[in-house]
CSV table of C-alpha atoms and ligand atoms in Angstrom, one decimal:
chain,number,residue,atom,x,y,z
A,1,UNK,CA,-13.7,-9.5,5.3
A,2,UNK,CA,-11.0,-12.1,5.7
A,3,UNK,CA,-10.0,-13.4,9.2
A,4,UNK,CA,-6.4,-13.8,9.9
A,5,UNK,CA,-3.9,-13.1,12.6
A,6,UNK,CA,-0.5,-11.4,12.1
A,7,UNK,CA,0.9,-13.3,15.0
A,8,UNK,CA,0.2,-16.6,13.2
A,9,UNK,CA,1.2,-15.7,9.6
A,10,UNK,CA,3.1,-19.0,9.3
A,11,UNK,CA,-0.4,-20.6,9.5
A,12,UNK,CA,-2.0,-18.5,6.7
A,13,UNK,CA,-1.3,-21.2,4.1
A,14,UNK,CA,-3.5,-23.7,5.9
A,15,UNK,CA,-6.6,-21.7,5.1
A,16,UNK,CA,-5.2,-19.7,2.2
A,17,UNK,CA,-2.9,-22.0,0.1
A,18,UNK,CA,-1.8,-19.2,-2.2
A,19,UNK,CA,0.0,-17.6,0.8
A,20,UNK,CA,2.6,-20.4,0.2
A,21,UNK,CA,3.1,-19.5,-3.5
A,22,UNK,CA,6.3,-18.6,-5.2
A,23,UNK,CA,5.6,-14.9,-6.0
A,24,UNK,CA,4.7,-13.6,-2.6
A,25,UNK,CA,5.0,-10.1,-1.1
A,26,UNK,CA,6.6,-8.3,0.6
A,27,UNK,CA,10.3,-8.8,-0.3
A,28,UNK,CA,13.6,-7.4,0.8
A,29,UNK,CA,15.1,-5.1,-1.8
A,30,UNK,CA,18.9,-5.5,-2.1
A,31,UNK,CA,20.1,-2.5,-4.2
A,32,UNK,CA,23.0,-4.5,-5.8
A,33,UNK,CA,20.5,-7.0,-7.1
A,34,UNK,CA,18.3,-4.4,-8.8
A,35,UNK,CA,18.6,-4.2,-12.6
A,36,UNK,CA,18.1,-1.1,-14.6
A,37,UNK,CA,15.1,-0.9,-17.0
A,38,UNK,CA,15.5,-1.6,-20.7
A,39,UNK,CA,15.4,1.8,-22.5
A,40,UNK,CA,12.3,2.8,-24.4
A,41,UNK,CA,9.6,2.3,-21.8
A,42,UNK,CA,6.9,4.9,-21.7
A,43,UNK,CA,7.2,6.9,-18.4
A,44,UNK,CA,4.8,6.3,-15.6
A,45,UNK,CA,1.9,8.7,-15.8
A,46,UNK,CA,-1.2,9.5,-13.7
A,47,UNK,CA,-4.3,11.7,-13.6
A,48,UNK,CA,-7.0,12.4,-11.1
A,49,UNK,CA,-4.7,12.6,-8.1
A,50,UNK,CA,-5.3,16.4,-8.0
A,51,UNK,CA,-9.1,16.1,-8.1
A,52,UNK,CA,-11.1,16.4,-4.9
A,53,UNK,CA,-13.5,13.5,-4.4
A,54,UNK,CA,-17.2,14.1,-3.8
A,55,UNK,CA,-17.0,11.8,-0.7
A,56,UNK,CA,-14.2,10.3,1.3
A,57,UNK,CA,-14.2,7.8,4.2
A,58,UNK,CA,-11.8,6.0,6.5
A,59,UNK,CA,-12.4,2.6,8.0
A,60,UNK,CA,-10.7,0.5,10.7
A,61,UNK,CA,-11.2,-2.9,9.1
A,62,UNK,CA,-9.3,-4.7,12.0
A,63,UNK,CA,-6.2,-5.1,9.9
A,64,UNK,CA,-5.4,-1.6,8.8
A,65,UNK,CA,-6.9,1.9,8.3
A,66,UNK,CA,-8.2,2.2,4.8
A,67,UNK,CA,-9.0,5.5,3.0
A,68,UNK,CA,-11.3,5.5,0.0
A,69,UNK,CA,-13.1,8.1,-2.1
A,70,UNK,CA,-15.8,8.6,-4.7
A,71,UNK,CA,-14.9,10.6,-7.8
A,72,UNK,CA,-16.8,11.3,-11.0
A,73,UNK,CA,-15.7,8.5,-13.3
A,74,UNK,CA,-13.3,10.7,-15.4
A,75,UNK,CA,-11.6,12.1,-12.3
A,76,UNK,CA,-10.9,8.7,-10.5
A,77,UNK,CA,-7.1,8.6,-9.8
A,78,UNK,CA,-5.5,6.4,-12.4
A,79,UNK,CA,-1.9,5.3,-13.3
A,80,UNK,CA,-0.4,4.0,-16.6
A,81,UNK,CA,2.9,3.5,-18.3
A,82,UNK,CA,6.2,2.4,-16.8
A,83,UNK,CA,6.0,-1.4,-16.3
A,84,UNK,CA,2.2,-1.4,-16.7
A,85,UNK,CA,0.2,-2.0,-19.8
A,86,UNK,CA,-3.3,-0.4,-19.8
A,87,UNK,CA,-5.0,1.8,-17.2
A,88,UNK,CA,-5.1,1.0,-13.5
A,89,UNK,CA,-7.7,2.8,-11.3
A,90,UNK,CA,-7.3,3.5,-7.6
A,91,UNK,CA,-9.5,1.4,-5.2
A,92,UNK,CA,-8.1,2.3,-1.8
A,93,UNK,CA,-5.1,3.5,0.2
A,94,UNK,CA,-4.0,1.8,3.5
A,95,UNK,CA,-1.0,1.5,5.8
A,96,UNK,CA,1.2,-0.9,7.6
A,97,UNK,CA,3.0,-0.1,10.9
A,98,UNK,CA,4.5,-1.6,14.1
A,99,UNK,CA,4.7,-1.0,17.8
A,100,UNK,CA,7.9,1.2,17.7
A,101,UNK,CA,10.1,2.8,15.1
A,102,UNK,CA,12.3,-0.3,14.6
A,103,UNK,CA,9.6,-2.1,12.5
A,104,UNK,CA,6.4,-1.6,10.6
A,105,UNK,CA,7.1,-1.5,6.9
A,106,UNK,CA,6.4,-4.7,4.8
A,107,UNK,CA,9.2,-4.2,2.2
A,108,UNK,CA,12.7,-3.8,3.6
A,109,UNK,CA,15.7,-2.2,1.9
A,110,UNK,CA,19.0,-4.0,2.6
A,111,UNK,CA,17.2,-5.8,5.4
A,112,UNK,CA,16.3,-2.4,7.0
A,113,UNK,CA,12.7,-1.8,8.2
A,114,UNK,CA,10.9,1.5,8.3
A,115,UNK,CA,8.1,2.6,10.8
A,116,UNK,CA,5.4,3.0,8.2
A,117,UNK,CA,4.5,1.9,4.7
A,118,UNK,CA,1.7,3.4,2.6
A,119,UNK,CA,0.0,1.3,-0.2
A,120,UNK,CA,-2.1,2.7,-3.0
A,121,UNK,CA,-4.0,-0.2,-4.5
A,122,UNK,CA,-5.1,0.1,-8.2
A,123,UNK,CA,-6.9,-2.4,-10.4
A,124,UNK,CA,-6.7,-2.9,-14.2
A,125,UNK,CA,-9.6,-1.3,-15.9
A,126,UNK,CA,-9.8,-3.9,-18.7
A,127,UNK,CA,-11.1,-6.3,-16.1
A,128,UNK,CA,-14.8,-6.2,-15.0
A,129,UNK,CA,-14.1,-5.2,-11.4
A,130,UNK,CA,-11.5,-5.5,-8.7
A,131,UNK,CA,-12.5,-9.0,-7.7
A,132,UNK,CA,-12.1,-10.2,-11.3
A,133,UNK,CA,-8.8,-8.3,-11.6
A,134,UNK,CA,-7.5,-10.1,-8.5
A,135,UNK,CA,-7.7,-13.4,-10.4
A,136,UNK,CA,-5.2,-12.3,-13.1
A,137,UNK,CA,-1.4,-12.0,-12.7
A,138,UNK,CA,-1.5,-8.3,-13.9
A,139,UNK,CA,-4.8,-7.4,-12.2
A,140,UNK,CA,-3.5,-5.0,-9.6
A,141,UNK,CA,-0.8,-2.3,-9.4
A,142,UNK,CA,0.2,-1.3,-5.9
A,143,UNK,CA,2.4,1.8,-5.3
A,144,UNK,CA,4.3,1.6,-2.0
A,145,UNK,CA,6.0,4.4,0.0
A,146,UNK,CA,8.3,3.7,2.9
A,147,UNK,CA,8.3,6.4,5.5
A,148,UNK,CA,10.7,7.3,8.2
A,149,UNK,CA,10.3,9.6,11.2
A,150,UNK,CA,11.2,13.2,10.8
A,151,UNK,CA,9.8,16.6,11.7
A,152,UNK,CA,7.7,17.5,8.6
A,153,UNK,CA,4.0,16.7,9.0
A,154,UNK,CA,2.3,15.2,6.0
A,155,UNK,CA,-0.9,17.2,5.2
A,156,UNK,CA,-2.8,14.1,3.9
A,157,UNK,CA,-1.9,12.1,7.1
A,158,UNK,CA,-2.9,15.1,9.2
A,159,UNK,CA,-6.3,15.3,7.5
A,160,UNK,CA,-6.8,11.5,8.1
A,161,UNK,CA,-5.7,11.3,11.7
A,162,UNK,CA,-7.9,14.2,12.7
A,163,UNK,CA,-10.7,11.6,12.6
A,164,UNK,CA,-8.9,8.6,13.9
A,165,UNK,CA,-10.7,9.1,17.3
A,166,UNK,CA,-13.9,7.9,15.4
A,167,UNK,CA,-12.3,4.7,14.2
A,168,UNK,CA,-10.3,3.5,17.3
A,169,UNK,CA,-12.0,0.1,17.1
A,170,UNK,CA,-12.3,-2.6,14.4
A,171,UNK,CA,-15.2,-2.2,12.0
A,172,UNK,CA,-15.7,1.5,12.8
A,173,UNK,CA,-15.9,3.9,9.8
A,174,UNK,CA,-16.4,7.6,9.4
A,175,UNK,CA,-16.8,10.1,6.5
A,176,UNK,CA,-14.1,12.7,6.3
A,177,UNK,CA,-13.9,16.1,4.6
A,178,UNK,CA,-12.8,15.2,1.0
A,179,UNK,CA,-9.3,16.3,-0.1
A,180,UNK,CA,-7.3,15.6,-3.2
A,181,UNK,CA,-4.6,13.0,-2.9
A,182,UNK,CA,-1.9,15.5,-3.8
A,183,UNK,CA,-2.1,16.5,-0.1
A,184,UNK,CA,-0.1,13.4,0.6
A,185,UNK,CA,2.7,14.9,-1.4
A,186,UNK,CA,3.2,11.8,-3.6
A,187,UNK,CA,5.9,13.1,-5.9
A,188,UNK,CA,4.9,10.2,-8.0
A,189,UNK,CA,8.2,8.3,-8.1
A,190,UNK,CA,10.2,11.3,-9.2
A,191,UNK,CA,13.5,9.8,-8.2
A,192,UNK,CA,12.6,6.5,-9.6
A,193,UNK,CA,11.0,3.3,-8.3
A,194,UNK,CA,11.7,-0.4,-8.2
A,195,UNK,CA,9.2,-2.8,-9.6
A,196,UNK,CA,8.6,-6.5,-9.3
A,197,UNK,CA,5.7,-9.0,-9.6
A,198,UNK,CA,4.2,-10.2,-6.3
A,199,UNK,CA,1.1,-10.7,-4.3
A,200,UNK,CA,-1.4,-9.2,-1.8
A,201,UNK,CA,0.5,-9.1,1.5
A,202,UNK,CA,-2.6,-10.4,3.4
A,203,UNK,CA,-4.8,-13.5,2.9
A,204,UNK,CA,-5.9,-14.6,0.4
A,205,UNK,CA,-2.4,-13.6,-0.9
A,206,UNK,CA,-3.5,-13.5,-4.6
A,207,UNK,CA,-0.4,-13.4,-6.9
A,208,UNK,CA,-2.0,-10.6,-8.9
A,209,UNK,CA,0.0,-7.5,-8.0
A,210,UNK,CA,2.6,-5.5,-9.9
A,211,UNK,CA,4.5,-3.6,-7.2
A,212,UNK,CA,6.0,-0.1,-7.7
A,213,UNK,CA,8.0,1.0,-4.7
A,214,UNK,CA,9.3,4.6,-4.5
A,215,UNK,CA,13.1,4.9,-4.0
A,216,UNK,CA,12.5,8.2,-2.1
A,217,UNK,CA,11.7,7.6,1.6
A,218,UNK,CA,8.9,9.9,2.8
A,219,UNK,CA,8.6,11.6,6.1
A,220,UNK,CA,6.1,10.8,8.9
A,221,UNK,CA,6.1,12.6,12.3
A,222,UNK,CA,6.2,10.9,15.7
A,223,UNK,CA,2.7,12.3,16.4
A,224,UNK,CA,1.4,10.8,13.2
A,225,UNK,CA,3.0,7.4,14.1
A,226,UNK,CA,1.4,7.6,17.6
A,227,UNK,CA,-2.1,8.1,16.0
A,228,UNK,CA,-1.6,4.9,13.9
A,229,UNK,CA,-0.5,3.0,17.0
A,230,UNK,CA,-3.6,4.1,19.0
A,231,UNK,CA,-5.9,2.3,16.5
A,232,UNK,CA,-6.9,-1.1,17.9
A,233,UNK,CA,-6.6,-4.0,15.5
A,234,UNK,CA,-8.1,-7.5,15.5
A,235,UNK,CA,-6.6,-10.2,17.7
A,236,UNK,CA,-4.9,-7.4,19.8
A,237,UNK,CA,-2.3,-7.2,17.1
A,238,UNK,CA,0.3,-4.4,17.6
A,239,UNK,CA,1.7,-4.7,14.1
A,240,UNK,CA,0.2,-5.3,10.7
A,241,UNK,CA,3.2,-6.1,8.5
A,242,UNK,CA,4.0,-9.5,7.0
A,243,UNK,CA,7.5,-10.9,7.1
A,244,UNK,CA,9.5,-10.7,3.8
A,245,UNK,CA,9.0,-13.6,1.5
A,246,UNK,CA,11.6,-15.4,-0.8
A,247,UNK,CA,12.2,-13.8,-4.2
A,248,UNK,CA,12.5,-17.3,-5.8
A,249,UNK,CA,14.4,-15.9,-8.8
A,250,UNK,CA,12.2,-12.9,-9.5
A,251,UNK,CA,14.0,-9.8,-10.7
A,252,UNK,CA,13.6,-6.4,-9.3
A,253,UNK,CA,14.0,-3.6,-11.8
A,254,UNK,CA,14.8,0.1,-11.2
A,255,UNK,CA,12.8,2.5,-13.4
A,256,UNK,CA,13.3,6.2,-13.7
A,257,UNK,CA,11.6,8.5,-16.1
B,1,BO1,S1,-1.7,-5.1,-0.1
B,1,BO1,O1,-1.6,-3.8,-0.7
B,1,BO1,O2,-0.9,-6.1,-0.7
B,1,BO1,N1,-1.2,-5.0,1.4
B,1,BO1,C1,-3.4,-5.6,-0.1
B,1,BO1,C2,-3.7,-6.6,0.7
B,1,BO1,C3,-5.1,-7.0,0.6
B,1,BO1,C4,-6.0,-6.5,-0.2
B,1,BO1,C5,-5.6,-5.4,-1.0
B,1,BO1,C6,-4.2,-5.0,-1.0
B,1,BO1,N2,-7.2,-7.0,-0.2
B,1,BO1,C7,-8.2,-6.8,-1.2
B,1,BO1,C8,-9.5,-7.6,-0.8
B,1,BO1,C9,-10.6,-7.3,-1.8
B,1,BO1,C10,-10.8,-5.8,-2.0
B,1,BO1,C11,-9.5,-5.2,-2.3
B,1,BO1,C12,-9.6,-3.7,-2.5
B,1,BO1,O3,-8.5,-5.4,-1.3
B,1,BO1,O4,-9.2,-9.0,-0.7
B,1,BO1,O5,-11.8,-7.9,-1.3
B,1,BO1,O6,-11.8,-5.6,-3.0
B,1,BO1,O7,-10.0,-3.0,-1.4
B,2,ZN,ZN1,-0.8,-3.2,2.1
């Protein structure tokens, strides 16, 4: 994997020049800057999220905890419609957090941070594979959910964190009992979402991502946050979010179905 330090993110461009590009992520979302979609867009759709994978694993890759699964080809979680053209297949799910509840999310809303942000990374199936997709400006579609601390446990997070004791250190990985992604209660953007074109939020910072951020803030419990914070990351990092990047004239559009 890539080597980089969140404490030295200002130096990422030295090794990864795209990190200084002009369509970088994350960004701050100012609601009064958001435009409404033009009418006539096909609604965002998905399939496969309700299908149980045949295998599932979590890995501590030193930068985040990453969940991935194996599904029969026709059941692989896939999204389409909305701002997307073509089909985008899920590759992995991961999270960004901080040392306490005042920070952790990558995207901010009206300059406000949230303790946790979940990313569902999809790649456009018309490209050969995900590495190829990452070389195109519409190659990836990342769905983001901001989460704030409340009392309601999330069944998907509970299933994951039950095995976090096996991946406390970087490069540790473990298989988990497969579950369908519907257990995360991803009311796929029911109340609408904002979308903009951006990048990977870590090196190599490829400017290949279409971002879809749910307007609905999800719940995470204090116990769930504690489990994330117990995971040891590379370079003794206690957070794994990148600072917000300049919009540079990009527009952010509000979509609702
Ligand atoms: S994020 O969603 O913008 N935080 C993000 C950041 C980095 C990656 C993906 C999403 N990295 C890429 C790796 C590829 C890998 C792909 C899918 O993730 O650079 O090597 O294939 O796991
Ligand atoms: Zn991410």
